[in-house]
Tab-separated table of C-alpha atoms and ligand atoms in Angstrom:
chain	number	residue	atom	x	y	z
A	17	MET	CA	12.545	13.293	-14.381
A	18	ASP	CA	10.520	10.478	-15.972
A	19	LYS	CA	7.112	11.239	-17.439
A	20	LEU	CA	4.304	9.059	-18.745
A	21	ILE	CA	2.795	10.149	-22.039
A	22	ILE	CA	-0.670	8.760	-22.672
A	23	LYS	CA	-2.874	9.047	-25.734
A	24	GLY	CA	-6.415	8.436	-24.544
A	25	GLY	CA	-9.396	6.827	-26.181
A	26	LYS	CA	-8.719	3.100	-26.285
A	27	PRO	CA	-10.673	0.630	-24.141
A	28	LEU	CA	-8.490	-1.629	-21.987
A	29	LYS	CA	-8.724	-5.191	-23.289
A	30	GLY	CA	-6.817	-8.375	-22.530
A	31	GLU	CA	-5.145	-10.152	-19.629
A	32	ILE	CA	-2.473	-9.201	-17.121
A	33	ARG	CA	-0.892	-10.725	-14.048
A	34	ILE	CA	-1.108	-8.877	-10.753
A	35	SER	CA	2.138	-8.425	-8.799
A	36	GLY	CA	2.821	-9.128	-5.144
A	37	ALA	CA	1.429	-6.604	-2.664
A	38	LYS	CA	3.701	-3.672	-1.842
A	39	ASN	CA	2.094	-3.158	1.565
A	40	ALA	CA	2.656	-6.790	2.503
A	41	ALA	CA	6.163	-7.103	1.031
A	42	LEU	CA	7.482	-4.077	2.963
A	43	PRO	CA	6.622	-5.249	6.506
A	44	ILE	CA	7.586	-8.828	5.600
A	45	LEU	CA	11.021	-7.641	4.498
A	46	ALA	CA	11.349	-5.665	7.751
A	47	ALA	CA	10.257	-8.754	9.702
A	48	THR	CA	13.229	-10.697	8.343
A	49	LEU	CA	15.239	-8.715	10.938
A	50	LEU	CA	13.677	-11.105	13.461
A	51	ALA	CA	14.846	-14.300	11.741
A	52	GLN	CA	17.864	-16.195	13.117
A	53	GLU	CA	18.168	-18.253	9.935
A	54	PRO	CA	18.009	-17.455	6.201
A	55	VAL	CA	14.649	-16.537	4.690
A	56	THR	CA	13.470	-16.458	1.061
A	57	ILE	CA	10.541	-14.362	-0.058
A	58	ALA	CA	8.794	-14.892	-3.386
A	59	ASN	CA	6.305	-12.779	-5.379
A	60	VAL	CA	7.992	-9.562	-4.246
A	61	PRO	CA	6.980	-6.699	-6.548
A	62	HIS	CA	9.787	-4.888	-8.351
A	63	LEU	CA	9.128	-1.409	-6.995
A	64	GLN	CA	11.021	1.637	-5.826
A	65	ASP	CA	9.699	1.186	-2.254
A	66	VAL	CA	11.001	-2.384	-2.159
A	67	THR	CA	14.422	-1.128	-3.295
A	68	THR	CA	14.321	1.506	-0.548
A	69	MET	CA	13.478	-1.123	2.091
A	70	MET	CA	16.317	-3.313	0.817
A	71	ARG	CA	18.723	-0.356	1.016
A	72	LEU	CA	17.574	0.348	4.554
A	73	LEU	CA	18.035	-3.265	5.677
A	74	GLY	CA	21.364	-3.451	3.817
A	75	SER	CA	22.599	-0.366	5.691
A	76	MET	CA	21.916	-2.219	8.950
A	77	GLY	CA	24.053	-5.182	7.938
A	78	VAL	CA	21.346	-7.483	6.545
A	79	HIS	CA	22.577	-9.490	3.585
A	80	LEU	CA	20.084	-9.550	0.690
A	81	SER	CA	20.203	-11.048	-2.785
A	82	VAL	CA	17.589	-11.000	-5.516
A	83	ASP	CA	17.118	-13.495	-8.342
A	84	ASP	CA	15.581	-12.932	-11.810
A	85	HIS	CA	12.076	-13.593	-10.477
A	86	MET	CA	12.337	-11.051	-7.638
A	87	GLN	CA	12.704	-13.807	-5.095
A	88	ILE	CA	14.692	-12.243	-2.289
A	89	SER	CA	17.040	-14.228	-0.042
A	90	VAL	CA	17.705	-12.571	3.273
A	91	ASN	CA	20.215	-13.288	5.986
A	92	SER	CA	20.013	-11.009	8.983
A	93	SER	CA	22.637	-12.689	11.143
A	94	GLY	CA	25.092	-9.810	10.665
A	95	VAL	CA	23.008	-6.836	11.818
A	96	GLU	CA	25.239	-4.307	13.535
A	97	ASN	CA	23.461	-1.016	13.031
A	98	PHE	CA	20.020	-0.198	14.400
A	99	TYR	CA	19.474	3.083	12.652
A	100	ALA	CA	16.922	4.236	10.046
A	101	PRO	CA	18.125	7.621	8.759
A	102	TYR	CA	15.917	10.560	7.787
A	103	ASP	CA	17.119	10.417	4.168
A	104	LEU	CA	15.498	7.012	3.663
A	105	VAL	CA	12.502	7.404	5.965
A	106	LYS	CA	11.439	10.661	4.306
A	107	THR	CA	11.192	8.895	0.933
A	108	MET	CA	9.250	5.987	2.379
A	109	ARG	CA	7.157	6.284	5.534
A	110	ALA	CA	6.798	2.511	5.710
A	111	SER	CA	10.418	2.468	6.997
A	112	ILE	CA	8.809	2.902	10.437
A	113	VAL	CA	8.109	-0.859	10.421
A	114	VAL	CA	11.747	-1.611	11.310
A	115	LEU	CA	11.112	-0.144	14.786
A	116	GLY	CA	9.301	-3.199	16.209
A	117	PRO	CA	11.678	-5.911	14.958
A	118	LEU	CA	14.856	-3.998	15.890
A	119	LEU	CA	13.603	-3.369	19.378
A	120	ALA	CA	12.392	-6.937	19.891
A	121	ARG	CA	15.534	-8.657	18.677
A	122	TYR	CA	18.314	-6.219	19.539
A	123	GLY	CA	16.800	-4.080	22.301
A	124	LYS	CA	17.557	-0.842	20.476
A	125	ALA	CA	16.354	1.183	17.525
A	126	GLU	CA	16.803	4.696	16.259
A	127	VAL	CA	14.284	5.547	13.568
A	128	SER	CA	13.713	8.947	12.032
A	129	LEU	CA	10.265	10.459	12.498
A	130	PRO	CA	8.618	10.306	9.093
A	131	GLY	CA	7.092	13.817	9.240
A	132	GLY	CA	4.086	14.927	7.226
A	133	CYS	CA	3.407	13.850	3.700
A	134	ALA	CA	1.225	14.711	0.726
A	135	ILE	CA	-1.807	12.893	2.138
A	136	GLY	CA	-1.841	14.245	5.687
A	137	SER	CA	0.105	14.669	8.913
A	138	ARG	CA	0.289	10.901	9.583
A	139	PRO	CA	1.629	10.767	13.148
A	140	VAL	CA	3.281	7.659	14.634
A	141	ASP	CA	2.251	8.324	18.248
A	142	ILE	CA	0.389	5.017	18.503
A	143	HIS	CA	3.448	3.016	17.380
A	144	ILE	CA	5.412	4.709	20.178
A	145	LYS	CA	2.666	4.160	22.755
A	146	GLY	CA	2.568	0.477	21.817
A	147	MET	CA	6.334	0.019	22.200
A	148	LYS	CA	6.159	1.668	25.611
A	149	ALA	CA	3.330	-0.678	26.612
A	150	LEU	CA	5.648	-3.591	25.755
A	151	GLY	CA	8.173	-2.201	28.228
A	152	ALA	CA	10.481	-0.230	25.941
A	153	GLU	CA	11.859	3.170	26.794
A	154	VAL	CA	11.124	5.554	23.977
A	155	GLU	CA	12.162	9.163	23.531
A	156	VAL	CA	11.736	11.461	20.604
A	157	GLU	CA	14.848	13.580	20.198
A	158	ASN	CA	16.237	15.610	17.299
A	159	GLY	CA	13.642	14.207	14.931
A	160	TYR	CA	14.399	10.594	15.843
A	161	ILE	CA	12.505	7.943	17.782
A	162	LYS	CA	15.111	6.512	20.141
A	163	ALA	CA	13.885	3.269	21.639
A	164	SER	CA	15.580	0.783	23.901
A	165	ALA	CA	14.768	-2.175	26.097
A	166	LYS	CA	17.195	-3.280	28.809
A	167	LYS	CA	15.667	-6.734	28.892
A	168	ARG	CA	13.252	-8.742	26.797
A	169	LEU	CA	10.010	-6.915	25.912
A	170	LYS	CA	7.034	-7.997	28.004
A	171	GLY	CA	3.635	-9.104	26.711
A	172	THR	CA	0.805	-6.652	27.235
A	173	ASP	CA	-2.873	-5.996	26.607
A	174	PHE	CA	-3.001	-3.062	24.176
A	175	LEU	CA	-5.950	-1.185	22.714
A	176	PHE	CA	-5.343	0.866	19.563
A	177	ASP	CA	-7.091	4.256	19.874
A	178	VAL	CA	-7.164	4.481	16.083
A	179	VAL	CA	-7.019	1.563	13.651
A	180	THR	CA	-3.526	1.707	12.167
A	181	VAL	CA	-2.082	-0.733	9.640
A	182	THR	CA	1.662	-0.265	10.131
A	183	GLY	CA	1.051	0.372	13.850
A	184	THR	CA	-0.557	-3.069	14.161
A	185	GLU	CA	2.311	-4.590	12.137
A	186	ASN	CA	4.985	-2.951	14.285
A	187	LEU	CA	3.372	-4.249	17.459
A	188	ILE	CA	2.886	-7.767	16.117
A	189	MET	CA	6.585	-7.919	15.198
A	190	ALA	CA	7.707	-6.526	18.551
A	191	ALA	CA	5.411	-8.862	20.504
A	192	CYS	CA	6.631	-11.965	18.661
A	193	LEU	CA	9.800	-12.158	20.747
A	194	ALA	CA	8.325	-10.658	23.936
A	195	GLU	CA	8.022	-12.612	27.145
A	196	GLY	CA	4.473	-13.916	27.582
A	197	GLN	CA	1.261	-13.064	25.804
A	198	THR	CA	0.266	-9.874	24.006
A	199	ILE	CA	-3.308	-9.068	23.081
A	200	LEU	CA	-3.836	-6.360	20.470
A	201	ARG	CA	-7.363	-4.941	20.443
A	202	ASN	CA	-8.948	-2.786	17.744
A	203	ALA	CA	-6.172	-4.070	15.474
A	204	ALA	CA	-6.163	-3.423	11.722
A	205	LEU	CA	-7.963	-6.140	9.725
A	206	GLU	CA	-6.152	-5.509	6.427
A	207	PRO	CA	-5.153	-8.668	4.484
A	208	GLU	CA	-1.559	-7.371	4.466
A	209	VAL	CA	-1.515	-7.554	8.300
A	210	GLU	CA	-2.742	-11.139	8.068
A	211	ASP	CA	-0.072	-11.915	5.475
A	212	LEU	CA	2.653	-10.604	7.780
A	213	ALA	CA	1.319	-12.775	10.618
A	214	ARG	CA	1.267	-15.839	8.344
A	215	PHE	CA	4.882	-15.133	7.369
A	216	LEU	CA	5.953	-14.781	11.006
A	217	ASN	CA	4.149	-18.012	11.905
A	218	THR	CA	6.133	-19.716	9.102
A	219	LEU	CA	9.276	-18.672	10.998
A	220	GLY	CA	7.924	-20.110	14.250
A	221	ALA	CA	5.938	-17.236	15.751
A	222	LYS	CA	2.694	-17.937	17.621
A	223	ILE	CA	0.166	-15.440	16.336
A	224	SER	CA	-3.563	-16.064	16.186
A	225	GLY	CA	-6.518	-13.895	15.244
A	226	ALA	CA	-4.761	-11.851	12.538
A	227	GLY	CA	-7.423	-10.623	10.131
A	228	SER	CA	-9.762	-9.969	13.067
A	229	ASP	CA	-9.695	-6.988	15.445
A	230	THR	CA	-8.172	-9.009	18.288
A	231	ILE	CA	-4.753	-10.499	17.680
A	232	ILE	CA	-3.083	-12.742	20.239
A	233	ILE	CA	0.659	-13.217	20.178
A	234	ASP	CA	2.405	-15.714	22.432
A	235	GLY	CA	6.014	-14.620	22.580
A	236	VAL	CA	8.722	-17.102	21.576
A	237	GLU	CA	12.461	-16.986	22.355
A	238	GLN	CA	13.550	-16.836	18.743
A	239	LEU	CA	12.392	-17.163	15.141
A	240	GLY	CA	14.000	-19.435	12.556
A	241	GLY	CA	14.067	-19.173	8.755
A	242	GLY	CA	11.789	-20.301	5.943
A	243	HIS	CA	10.215	-19.578	2.573
A	244	TYR	CA	7.180	-17.376	1.972
A	245	THR	CA	5.157	-16.096	-0.991
A	246	VAL	CA	3.720	-12.584	-0.654
A	247	LEU	CA	-0.015	-12.185	-1.312
A	248	PRO	CA	-1.165	-10.363	-4.480
A	249	ASP	CA	-1.695	-6.607	-4.578
A	250	ARG	CA	-5.404	-5.816	-4.225
A	251	ILE	CA	-4.784	-2.109	-4.892
A	252	GLU	CA	-2.883	-2.737	-8.121
A	253	ALA	CA	-5.679	-5.117	-9.130
A	254	GLY	CA	-8.354	-2.551	-8.286
A	255	THR	CA	-6.549	0.152	-10.250
A	256	TYR	CA	-6.558	-1.899	-13.482
A	257	LEU	CA	-10.191	-2.918	-12.962
A	258	VAL	CA	-11.213	0.727	-12.555
A	259	GLY	CA	-9.190	1.529	-15.696
A	260	ALA	CA	-11.153	-1.094	-17.616
A	261	ALA	CA	-14.473	0.227	-16.282
A	262	MET	CA	-13.626	3.843	-17.181
A	263	THR	CA	-12.527	2.972	-20.707
A	264	ARG	CA	-15.592	0.712	-21.196
A	265	GLY	CA	-13.234	-2.196	-21.711
A	266	HIS	CA	-13.013	-5.885	-20.901
A	267	ILE	CA	-10.076	-7.325	-18.958
A	268	LYS	CA	-9.073	-10.392	-16.996
A	269	ILE	CA	-6.612	-10.102	-14.145
A	270	LYS	CA	-4.767	-13.140	-12.892
A	271	ASN	CA	-2.932	-13.968	-9.657
A	272	ILE	CA	-5.444	-12.172	-7.447
A	273	ASP	CA	-7.605	-13.331	-4.575
A	274	PRO	CA	-11.091	-11.843	-5.241
A	275	THR	CA	-12.179	-12.430	-1.642
A	276	ILE	CA	-9.950	-9.576	-0.418
A	277	MET	CA	-11.495	-7.141	-2.910
A	278	SER	CA	-15.185	-7.233	-1.979
A	279	ALA	CA	-15.661	-3.508	-1.331
A	280	VAL	CA	-14.047	-2.478	-4.630
A	281	LEU	CA	-15.811	-5.172	-6.676
A	282	SER	CA	-19.154	-4.219	-5.196
A	283	LYS	CA	-18.627	-0.541	-6.144
A	284	LEU	CA	-17.583	-1.540	-9.660
A	285	ARG	CA	-20.757	-3.616	-10.004
A	286	GLU	CA	-22.751	-0.618	-8.795
A	287	ALA	CA	-21.008	1.389	-11.546
A	288	GLY	CA	-22.415	-1.059	-14.090
A	289	ALA	CA	-19.541	-3.531	-14.509
A	290	GLU	CA	-20.252	-7.195	-15.125
A	291	ILE	CA	-17.763	-9.134	-13.027
A	292	SER	CA	-16.982	-12.822	-12.852
A	293	GLN	CA	-14.364	-14.400	-10.647
A	294	GLY	CA	-12.564	-17.630	-9.869
A	295	ASP	CA	-10.130	-18.716	-7.155
A	296	ASN	CA	-7.327	-16.540	-8.497
A	297	TRP	CA	-8.759	-14.376	-11.268
A	298	ILE	CA	-11.298	-11.637	-11.929
A	299	GLU	CA	-12.847	-10.693	-15.262
A	300	LEU	CA	-14.611	-7.376	-15.815
A	301	THR	CA	-16.593	-6.141	-18.785
A	302	MET	CA	-18.566	-2.941	-19.220
A	303	ASN	CA	-20.293	-4.227	-22.355
A	304	GLN	CA	-19.096	-0.902	-23.804
A	305	ASP	CA	-21.431	1.056	-21.515
A	306	ARG	CA	-20.559	4.293	-19.784
A	307	PRO	CA	-20.010	3.732	-16.027
A	308	LYS	CA	-22.513	5.162	-13.547
A	309	ALA	CA	-21.300	7.518	-10.807
A	310	VAL	CA	-20.910	5.848	-7.394
A	311	ASN	CA	-20.665	7.305	-3.899
A	312	ILE	CA	-17.533	6.265	-2.030
A	313	PHE	CA	-16.915	6.302	1.699
A	314	THR	CA	-13.385	5.225	2.643
A	315	ASN	CA	-12.628	3.444	5.899
A	316	PRO	CA	-10.301	0.704	7.207
A	317	TYR	CA	-10.706	-2.835	5.791
A	318	PRO	CA	-13.115	-4.410	4.967
A	319	ALA	CA	-14.673	-1.050	3.980
A	320	PHE	CA	-13.676	0.742	0.788
A	321	PRO	CA	-9.889	1.361	0.880
A	322	THR	CA	-8.483	4.884	0.940
A	323	ASP	CA	-5.798	3.578	-1.452
A	324	MET	CA	-8.510	3.196	-4.147
A	325	GLN	CA	-10.245	6.539	-3.525
A	326	ALA	CA	-8.363	8.580	-6.131
A	327	GLN	CA	-8.831	5.957	-8.861
A	328	MET	CA	-12.568	5.701	-8.157
A	329	MET	CA	-12.806	9.477	-8.244
A	330	ALA	CA	-11.226	9.371	-11.720
A	331	LEU	CA	-13.989	6.963	-12.748
A	332	ASN	CA	-16.657	9.308	-11.357
A	333	THR	CA	-15.276	12.200	-13.416
A	334	VAL	CA	-16.422	10.480	-16.634
A	335	ALA	CA	-19.397	8.565	-15.234
A	336	GLU	CA	-23.073	9.197	-15.782
A	337	GLY	CA	-24.530	11.182	-12.890
A	338	VAL	CA	-23.278	12.786	-9.686
A	339	ALA	CA	-21.446	11.128	-6.807
A	340	VAL	CA	-19.870	12.106	-3.503
A	341	VAL	CA	-16.481	10.720	-2.471
A	342	THR	CA	-15.811	10.938	1.262
A	343	GLU	CA	-12.284	10.360	2.597
A	344	ASN	CA	-12.350	9.251	6.227
A	345	VAL	CA	-8.850	7.809	6.735
A	346	PHE	CA	-6.504	10.668	5.809
A	347	GLU	CA	-7.282	14.355	6.206
A	348	ASN	CA	-5.694	15.603	3.011
A	349	ARG	CA	-5.893	12.925	0.370
A	350	PHE	CA	-7.391	15.023	-2.413
A	351	MET	CA	-4.277	16.270	-4.217
A	352	HIS	CA	-5.512	14.664	-7.433
A	353	VAL	CA	-8.638	16.855	-7.522
A	354	GLN	CA	-6.892	19.955	-8.864
A	355	GLU	CA	-5.042	17.949	-11.492
A	356	LEU	CA	-8.224	16.167	-12.608
A	357	GLN	CA	-9.888	19.587	-12.868
A	358	ARG	CA	-7.097	20.631	-15.253
A	359	MET	CA	-8.300	17.797	-17.474
A	360	GLY	CA	-11.875	19.106	-17.447
A	361	ALA	CA	-13.288	17.191	-14.474
A	362	LYS	CA	-16.133	18.852	-12.586
A	363	ILE	CA	-15.378	18.361	-8.906
A	364	GLU	CA	-16.245	20.475	-5.889
A	365	LEU	CA	-14.251	19.897	-2.741
A	366	LYS	CA	-15.728	20.619	0.675
A	367	GLY	CA	-13.994	19.362	3.817
A	368	LYS	CA	-13.530	15.618	3.538
A	369	SER	CA	-15.979	15.193	0.646
A	370	ALA	CA	-15.667	15.744	-3.073
A	371	THR	CA	-18.747	15.960	-5.274
A	372	CYS	CA	-18.146	14.873	-8.880
A	373	TRP	CA	-20.446	15.624	-11.782
A	374	GLY	CA	-19.548	13.203	-14.562
A	375	VAL	CA	-18.582	14.842	-17.870
A	376	GLU	CA	-18.798	13.249	-21.351
A	377	LYS	CA	-15.066	13.707	-22.009
A	378	LEU	CA	-11.885	14.704	-20.233
A	379	THR	CA	-9.223	16.503	-22.249
A	380	GLY	CA	-5.530	15.616	-22.232
A	381	ALA	CA	-3.280	18.020	-20.287
A	382	PRO	CA	0.106	18.172	-18.609
A	383	VAL	CA	-0.475	17.073	-14.994
A	384	MET	CA	1.715	16.385	-12.015
A	385	ALA	CA	1.755	13.369	-9.751
A	386	THR	CA	1.765	14.255	-6.054
A	387	ASP	CA	1.495	10.907	-4.328
A	388	LEU	CA	1.286	7.295	-5.351
A	389	ARG	CA	-2.466	6.755	-5.684
A	390	ALA	CA	-3.123	10.308	-6.928
A	391	SER	CA	-0.696	9.586	-9.774
A	392	ALA	CA	-2.500	6.352	-10.588
A	393	SER	CA	-5.763	8.304	-10.907
A	394	LEU	CA	-4.115	10.720	-13.360
A	395	VAL	CA	-2.848	7.840	-15.486
A	396	LEU	CA	-6.384	6.388	-15.557
A	397	ALA	CA	-7.825	9.784	-16.474
A	398	GLY	CA	-5.267	10.003	-19.298
A	399	LEU	CA	-6.565	6.706	-20.705
A	400	VAL	CA	-10.015	8.209	-21.374
A	401	ALA	CA	-9.016	11.800	-22.147
A	402	ASP	CA	-9.134	13.275	-25.649
A	403	GLY	CA	-5.599	13.828	-26.909
A	404	GLU	CA	-2.344	13.600	-24.992
A	405	THR	CA	-1.828	13.599	-21.225
A	406	VAL	CA	1.656	13.983	-19.799
A	407	VAL	CA	1.970	12.810	-16.197
A	408	ASP	CA	5.069	14.320	-14.644
A	409	ARG	CA	6.951	13.172	-11.498
A	410	ILE	CA	6.030	9.557	-11.999
A	411	TYR	CA	8.560	8.374	-9.474
A	412	HIS	CA	5.457	8.375	-7.280
A	413	VAL	CA	3.821	5.772	-9.582
A	414	ASP	CA	7.000	3.695	-9.607
A	415	ARG	CA	6.853	3.440	-5.816
A	416	GLY	CA	3.784	1.222	-6.055
A	417	TYR	CA	3.060	-0.001	-9.603
A	418	GLU	CA	5.333	-2.533	-11.230
A	419	ARG	CA	5.942	-1.762	-14.948
A	420	ILE	CA	2.696	0.198	-15.233
A	421	GLU	CA	3.316	1.305	-18.832
A	422	GLU	CA	4.130	-2.262	-19.913
A	423	LYS	CA	1.002	-3.682	-18.294
A	424	LEU	CA	-1.207	-0.953	-19.774
A	425	THR	CA	0.382	-1.438	-23.208
A	426	GLN	CA	-0.384	-5.138	-22.889
A	427	LEU	CA	-4.011	-4.099	-22.346
A	428	GLY	CA	-3.997	-2.026	-25.529
A	429	ALA	CA	-3.360	1.462	-24.138
A	430	THR	CA	-1.138	3.961	-25.944
A	431	ILE	CA	1.341	4.928	-23.253
A	432	ARG	CA	5.073	5.470	-23.130
A	433	ARG	CA	7.700	6.552	-20.659
A	434	ASP	CA	9.876	9.524	-21.445
A	435	SER	CA	13.017	9.842	-19.330
B	18	EPU	N1	-2.582	7.356	12.815
B	18	EPU	C1	-2.376	8.077	13.973
B	18	EPU	N2	-1.321	7.720	14.789
B	18	EPU	C2	-0.490	6.677	14.491
B	18	EPU	C3	-0.706	5.954	13.304
B	18	EPU	C4	-1.768	6.305	12.482
B	18	EPU	O1	-3.110	9.018	14.270
B	18	EPU	O2	0.442	6.419	15.271
B	18	EPU	C5	-3.700	7.730	11.921
B	18	EPU	C6	-3.215	8.219	10.547
B	18	EPU	O3	-2.842	9.583	10.581
B	18	EPU	C7	-4.405	7.942	9.669
B	18	EPU	C8	-4.969	6.650	10.277
B	18	EPU	O4	-4.419	6.562	11.582
B	18	EPU	O5	-5.336	8.968	9.758
B	18	EPU	C9	-4.671	5.380	9.519
B	18	EPU	O6	-3.304	5.337	9.161
B	18	EPU	P1	-2.456	3.985	9.145
B	18	EPU	O7	-1.496	4.022	10.282
B	18	EPU	O8	-3.363	2.827	9.050
B	18	EPU	O9	-1.654	4.140	7.793
B	18	EPU	P2	-0.211	3.543	7.531
B	18	EPU	O10	-0.038	2.308	8.298
B	18	EPU	O11	0.798	4.623	7.683
B	18	EPU	C10	-0.879	1.988	5.543
B	18	EPU	C11	-0.492	1.836	4.097
B	18	EPU	C12	-1.041	3.030	3.319
B	18	EPU	C13	-2.566	3.027	3.481
B	18	EPU	C14	-2.944	3.085	4.967
B	18	EPU	C15	-4.425	2.981	5.216
B	18	EPU	C16	1.568	0.617	4.225
B	18	EPU	C17	3.028	0.574	4.033
B	18	EPU	N3	0.956	1.776	4.003
B	18	EPU	O12	-0.308	3.213	5.987
B	18	EPU	O13	-0.712	2.800	1.947
B	18	EPU	O14	-3.118	4.149	2.833
B	18	EPU	O15	-2.298	2.009	5.666
B	18	EPU	O16	-4.935	1.816	4.672
B	18	EPU	O17	0.965	-0.400	4.534
B	18	EPU	C18	-0.296	3.420	-0.282
B	18	EPU	O18	0.013	2.245	-0.518
B	18	EPU	O19	-0.476	4.277	-1.192
B	18	EPU	C19	-0.470	3.860	1.107
B	18	EPU	C20	-0.437	5.144	1.473
């Protein structure tokens, strides 16, 4: 199993390019199931989760090819299988986003229930409720969601009980080909939801309001093809910025839209970072100062993202002062705490809050990645720790960070992969 071996102590310095957003690329790839004509997608990150989505679509009969720049050409005219097996879904929960497009275009879908995962129970009840509201018949049997629609789905007025990102995406995709108008209320505002809607509109869908909590979809008979460029990854960007702040460094990240990162940038400023930004870049310097501890309160966009909670906690472990990190989105997203403690972090966990007392130094240790963002926090901790940190099970990191060791090396870190 691959490991990352990090020798801490060097400030991150230099420039890197941010990749396309994983959480936009995955639903966009699934949405190609709706397209009657060929589609090309650019700025797709080269990640394990993208490979898994491509395998899943390939198993259904979608034809995919990738060029040297990770531009993916997709032709979904030959789909003959409407099945997402447990083996794939259990490795990537985002597989659930094939449910909406399969049901809308083919009137049937059989998708494994994802089950629990390292960050919480993560039910999909709202996805199912939404499909039923659009007129589908849905049963859960033998661990599978079995959905069918005898005729075209029918537009509806649907209120999400809980704000859900992939739930909103699944319903947008299903409603695209439904008869009449669908109104989604209390929808997720995440930029990745908006990106999916922009992609679908490129193919001929009629979606308005994406990026707000009320999304209106006027169903069309069919979607065509087109070309689309995936938006940059705000979580990857945030992770490198936090790394620079923790190591008292100075970096510039390119190919990023700063306007979708307000919550993270504002917390980094509160931690003492000096940040400047342009249309598609962000520069951060700590002027070699130690960061100050900052309280974090995660919530759906535009609040502070749960996907940045672990990394910000890593920053707090070496910051000046005490801070409380409160996780409001997932009930069990603190798997990194125990590993950070092994590196000398002072953290006390109580319910959904973790209190961190910043220490002068972390010490290198063997640690184990448990989920994607937890692993990222361990890599960041390794960058400031005294001595060597070995992060095991980094297939979790590879699910969401493109060439992490290459990008960190480019920023001056001492890091290598050991297979
Ligand atoms: N929820 C329900 N019922 C549902 C759906 C969600 O109760 O049917 C609850 C969840 O249990 C959770 C909350 O609603 O407590 C929000 O979950 P959401 O559905 O928004 O999460 P998701 O769509 O499964 C996406 C991202 C996650 C990110 C969350 C929150 C993708 C592919 N995944 O997951 O990304 O943490 O939104 O922003 O977009 C990651 O990239 O590391 C990652 C986990």
